PDB file of C-alpha atoms in Angstrom:
ATOM      1  CA  UNK K   1      -1.496  -5.456  18.825  1.00  0.00           C
ATOM      2  CA  UNK K   2       1.128  -3.687  16.488  1.00  0.00           C
ATOM      3  CA  UNK K   3       0.261  -3.557  12.614  1.00  0.00           C
ATOM      4  CA  UNK K   4       2.861  -5.366  10.908  1.00  0.00           C
ATOM      5  CA  UNK K   5       3.247  -2.847   8.051  1.00  0.00           C
ATOM      6  CA  UNK K   6       5.447  -2.514   5.026  1.00  0.00           C
ATOM      7  CA  UNK K   7       6.224   0.815   3.592  1.00  0.00           C
ATOM      8  CA  UNK K   8       6.866   1.676  -0.101  1.00  0.00           C
ATOM      9  CA  UNK K   9       8.056   5.250  -0.431  1.00  0.00           C
ATOM     10  CA  UNK K  10      11.297   6.955  -2.066  1.00  0.00           C
ATOM     11  CA  UNK K  11      11.006  10.166  -0.283  1.00  0.00           C
ATOM     12  CA  UNK K  12      13.123  10.321   2.849  1.00  0.00           C
ATOM     13  CA  UNK K  13      11.296  13.367   4.206  1.00  0.00           C
ATOM     14  CA  UNK K  14       7.835  11.631   3.798  1.00  0.00           C
ATOM     15  CA  UNK K  15       9.240   8.405   5.611  1.00  0.00           C
ATOM     16  CA  UNK K  16      10.650  10.399   8.055  1.00  0.00           C
ATOM     17  CA  UNK K  17       7.228  11.773   9.056  1.00  0.00           C
ATOM     18  CA  UNK K  18       4.837   9.180   8.415  1.00  0.00           C
ATOM     19  CA  UNK K  19       6.425   6.418   9.914  1.00  0.00           C
ATOM     20  CA  UNK K  20       6.379   7.996  13.361  1.00  0.00           C
ATOM     21  CA  UNK K  21       2.616   9.158  12.839  1.00  0.00           C
ATOM     22  CA  UNK K  22       1.602   5.784  11.757  1.00  0.00           C
ATOM     23  CA  UNK K  23       3.065   4.199  14.874  1.00  0.00           C
ATOM     24  CA  UNK K  24       1.407   6.613  17.191  1.00  0.00           C
ATOM     25  CA  UNK K  25      -2.019   6.847  15.463  1.00  0.00           C
ATOM     26  CA  UNK K  26      -2.481   3.305  14.302  1.00  0.00           C
ATOM     27  CA  UNK K  27       0.093   1.448  16.236  1.00  0.00           C
ATOM     28  CA  UNK K  28       1.953   0.473  13.079  1.00  0.00           C
ATOM     29  CA  UNK K  29       4.965  -1.428  13.354  1.00  0.00           C
ATOM     30  CA  UNK K  30       7.263  -1.040  10.250  1.00  0.00           C
ATOM     31  CA  UNK K  31       8.772  -4.485   9.512  1.00  0.00           C
ATOM     32  CA  UNK K  32      10.344  -3.477   6.102  1.00  0.00           C
ATOM     33  CA  UNK K  33      10.450  -0.700   3.821  1.00  0.00           C
ATOM     34  CA  UNK K  34      11.467  -0.083   0.038  1.00  0.00           C
ATOM     35  CA  UNK K  35      11.907   2.653  -2.355  1.00  0.00           C
ATOM     36  CA  UNK K  36      11.805   1.117  -5.719  1.00  0.00           C
ATOM     37  CA  UNK K  37       9.431  -1.290  -7.329  1.00  0.00           C
ATOM     38  CA  UNK K  38      11.784  -4.243  -7.773  1.00  0.00           C
ATOM     39  CA  UNK K  39      12.800  -3.959  -4.061  1.00  0.00           C
ATOM     40  CA  UNK K  40       9.353  -3.911  -2.843  1.00  0.00           C
ATOM     41  CA  UNK K  41       8.090  -6.896  -5.286  1.00  0.00           C
ATOM     42  CA  UNK K  42      11.027  -8.763  -3.900  1.00  0.00           C
ATOM     43  CA  UNK K  43      10.506  -8.175  -0.352  1.00  0.00           C
ATOM     44  CA  UNK K  44       6.747  -9.095  -0.701  1.00  0.00           C
ATOM     45  CA  UNK K  45       7.905 -12.321  -2.223  1.00  0.00           C
ATOM     46  CA  UNK K  46      10.304 -13.160   0.183  1.00  0.00           C
ATOM     47  CA  UNK K  47       7.646 -12.328   3.054  1.00  0.00           C
ATOM     48  CA  UNK K  48       4.304 -13.212   2.011  1.00  0.00           C
ATOM     49  CA  UNK K  49       2.765 -14.037   5.323  1.00  0.00           C
ATOM     50  CA  UNK K  50       4.716 -11.561   7.654  1.00  0.00           C
ATOM     51  CA  UNK K  51       2.846  -8.545   6.825  1.00  0.00           C
ATOM     52  CA  UNK K  52      -1.070  -6.791   7.500  1.00  0.00           C
ATOM     53  CA  UNK K  53      -0.773  -3.854   5.746  1.00  0.00           C
ATOM     54  CA  UNK K  54       1.496  -2.276   2.692  1.00  0.00           C
ATOM     55  CA  UNK K  55       1.312   1.607   2.336  1.00  0.00           C
ATOM     56  CA  UNK K  56       2.488   2.156  -1.254  1.00  0.00           C
ATOM     57  CA  UNK K  57       3.531   5.394  -2.765  1.00  0.00           C
ATOM     58  CA  UNK K  58       2.380   5.636  -6.624  1.00  0.00           C
ATOM     59  CA  UNK K  59       5.408   7.385  -7.952  1.00  0.00           C
ATOM     60  CA  UNK K  60       8.784   5.896  -7.373  1.00  0.00           C
ATOM     61  CA  UNK K  61      12.278   6.367  -8.165  1.00  0.00           C
ATOM     62  CA  UNK K  62      12.283   3.188 -10.100  1.00  0.00           C
ATOM     63  CA  UNK K  63       8.986   1.733 -11.572  1.00  0.00           C
ATOM     64  CA  UNK K  64       5.381   2.521 -10.031  1.00  0.00           C
ATOM     65  CA  UNK K  65       3.434   1.568  -7.253  1.00  0.00           C
ATOM     66  CA  UNK K  66       0.921  -0.007  -9.497  1.00  0.00           C
ATOM     67  CA  UNK K  67       3.574  -2.930  -9.752  1.00  0.00           C
ATOM     68  CA  UNK K  68       3.785  -3.226  -6.124  1.00  0.00           C
ATOM     69  CA  UNK K  69      -0.032  -2.947  -5.767  1.00  0.00           C
ATOM     70  CA  UNK K  70      -0.668  -5.670  -8.577  1.00  0.00           C
ATOM     71  CA  UNK K  71       2.030  -7.614  -6.642  1.00  0.00           C
ATOM     72  CA  UNK K  72      -0.412  -7.469  -3.414  1.00  0.00           C
ATOM     73  CA  UNK K  73      -3.256  -9.194  -5.356  1.00  0.00           C
ATOM     74  CA  UNK K  74      -1.727 -12.532  -3.912  1.00  0.00           C
ATOM     75  CA  UNK K  75      -2.318 -11.190  -0.499  1.00  0.00           C
ATOM     76  CA  UNK K  76      -4.164 -12.925   2.379  1.00  0.00           C
ATOM     77  CA  UNK K  77      -7.692 -12.290   3.810  1.00  0.00           C
ATOM     78  CA  UNK K  78      -6.070 -10.534   6.732  1.00  0.00           C
ATOM     79  CA  UNK K  79      -3.915  -8.137   4.511  1.00  0.00           C
ATOM     80  CA  UNK K  80      -4.739  -5.039   3.191  1.00  0.00           C
ATOM     81  CA  UNK K  81      -2.212  -3.073   0.627  1.00  0.00           C
ATOM     82  CA  UNK K  82      -3.168   0.528  -0.290  1.00  0.00           C
ATOM     83  CA  UNK K  83      -1.642   3.073  -2.527  1.00  0.00           C
ATOM     84  CA  UNK K  84      -1.193   6.937  -1.816  1.00  0.00           C
ATOM     85  CA  UNK K  85      -0.844  10.153  -3.908  1.00  0.00           C
TER      86      UNK K  85
END
């Protein structure tokens, strides 16, 4: 069963390499992505139950991943929000 995944990453190169690797290695199915803190928070608010895993870069083109991780405190028991870097 695919792992519904939301990615917050501003580097196109990292997105291009990370997404296929996670799809192959852990069965991730990317259902959304954002490159900025405000866009990531808006997506999480609009899709509170649609994701199981959020992978969040701490350094973004606008804002920080810390604000996104803070937003994840409202997540469900079956959801994991993790940061990278």
